[in-house]
C-alpha positions as a printed NumPy array, in Angstrom:
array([[ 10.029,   5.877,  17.746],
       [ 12.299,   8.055,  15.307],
       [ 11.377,  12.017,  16.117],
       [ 12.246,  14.754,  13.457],
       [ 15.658,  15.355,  15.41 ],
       [ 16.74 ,  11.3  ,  14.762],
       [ 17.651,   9.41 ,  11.392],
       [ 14.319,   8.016,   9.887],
       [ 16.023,   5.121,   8.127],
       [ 16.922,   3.336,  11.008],
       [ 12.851,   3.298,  12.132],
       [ 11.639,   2.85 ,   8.328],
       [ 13.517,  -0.432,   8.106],
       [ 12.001,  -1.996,  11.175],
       [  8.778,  -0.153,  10.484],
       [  8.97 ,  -2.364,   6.987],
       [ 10.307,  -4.995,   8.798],
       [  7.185,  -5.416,  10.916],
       [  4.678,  -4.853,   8.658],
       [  4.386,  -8.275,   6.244],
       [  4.855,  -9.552,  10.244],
       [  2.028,  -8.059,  11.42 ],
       [ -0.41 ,  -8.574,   8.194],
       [  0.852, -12.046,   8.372],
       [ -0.675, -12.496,  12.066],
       [ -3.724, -10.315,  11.353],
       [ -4.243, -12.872,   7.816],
       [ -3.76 , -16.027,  10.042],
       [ -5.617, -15.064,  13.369],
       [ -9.634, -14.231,  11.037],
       [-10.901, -17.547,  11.141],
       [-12.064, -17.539,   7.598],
       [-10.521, -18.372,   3.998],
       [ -8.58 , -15.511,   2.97 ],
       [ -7.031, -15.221,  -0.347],
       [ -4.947, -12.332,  -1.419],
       [ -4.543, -11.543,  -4.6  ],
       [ -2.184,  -9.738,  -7.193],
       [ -2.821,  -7.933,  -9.628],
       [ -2.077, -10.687, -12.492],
       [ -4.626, -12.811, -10.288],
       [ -1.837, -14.734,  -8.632],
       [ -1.883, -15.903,  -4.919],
       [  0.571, -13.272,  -2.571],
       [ -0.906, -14.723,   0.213],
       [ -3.075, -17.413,   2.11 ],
       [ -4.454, -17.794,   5.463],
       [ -3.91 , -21.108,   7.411],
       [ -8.004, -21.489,   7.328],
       [ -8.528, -21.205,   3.676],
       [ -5.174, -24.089,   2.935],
       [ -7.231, -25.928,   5.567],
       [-10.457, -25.287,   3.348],
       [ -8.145, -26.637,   0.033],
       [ -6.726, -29.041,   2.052],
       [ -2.779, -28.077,   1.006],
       [ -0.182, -25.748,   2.023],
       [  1.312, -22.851,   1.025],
       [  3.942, -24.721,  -1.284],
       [  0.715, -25.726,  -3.503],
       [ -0.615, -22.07 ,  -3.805],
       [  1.336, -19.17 ,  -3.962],
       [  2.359, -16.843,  -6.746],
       [ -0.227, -19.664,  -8.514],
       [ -3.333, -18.336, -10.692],
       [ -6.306, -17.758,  -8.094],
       [ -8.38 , -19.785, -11.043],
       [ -5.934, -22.373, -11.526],
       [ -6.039, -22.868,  -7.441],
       [ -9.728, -22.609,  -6.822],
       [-11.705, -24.08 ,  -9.21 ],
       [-15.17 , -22.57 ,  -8.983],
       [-18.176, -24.48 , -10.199],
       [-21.478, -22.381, -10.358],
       [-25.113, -23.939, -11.152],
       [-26.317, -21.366, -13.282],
       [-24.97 , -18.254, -15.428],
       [-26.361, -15.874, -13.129],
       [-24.262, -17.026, -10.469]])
């Protein structure tokens, strides 16, 4: 770990480094759907459970529309 006395680049880059790696582990180890999304409503992410749920992979999904993806169908208006 970088102390006050050391460079901090050196531990920001593999602190940045490990992060997508470990949000990508925590995303893929809930066993539920899990759908990130941006804020234009695209797809930054996708756990294995919810392509599993579509029945696709990631190819099919991301940086996609979150509507276009999942088409919700609702039985009433006050769904």
């Amino acid at each position: 770990y970088p102390t006050e006395s050391s460079s901090a680049i050196p531990g920001q880059v593999s602190d940045a480094m490990a992060a997508p790696q470990a949000a990508t582990s925590l995303l893929h180890s809930i066993p539920l759907p899990i759908f990130v999304i941006d804020k234009n409503l695209q797809l930054s992410a996708v756990s294995r459970t919810a392509l599993t749920y579509l029945k696709t992979d990631n190819g099919h999904v991301l940086n996609r529309p979150f509507f276009d993806v999942l088409r919700l169908s609702f039985s009433s208006e006050d769904t």
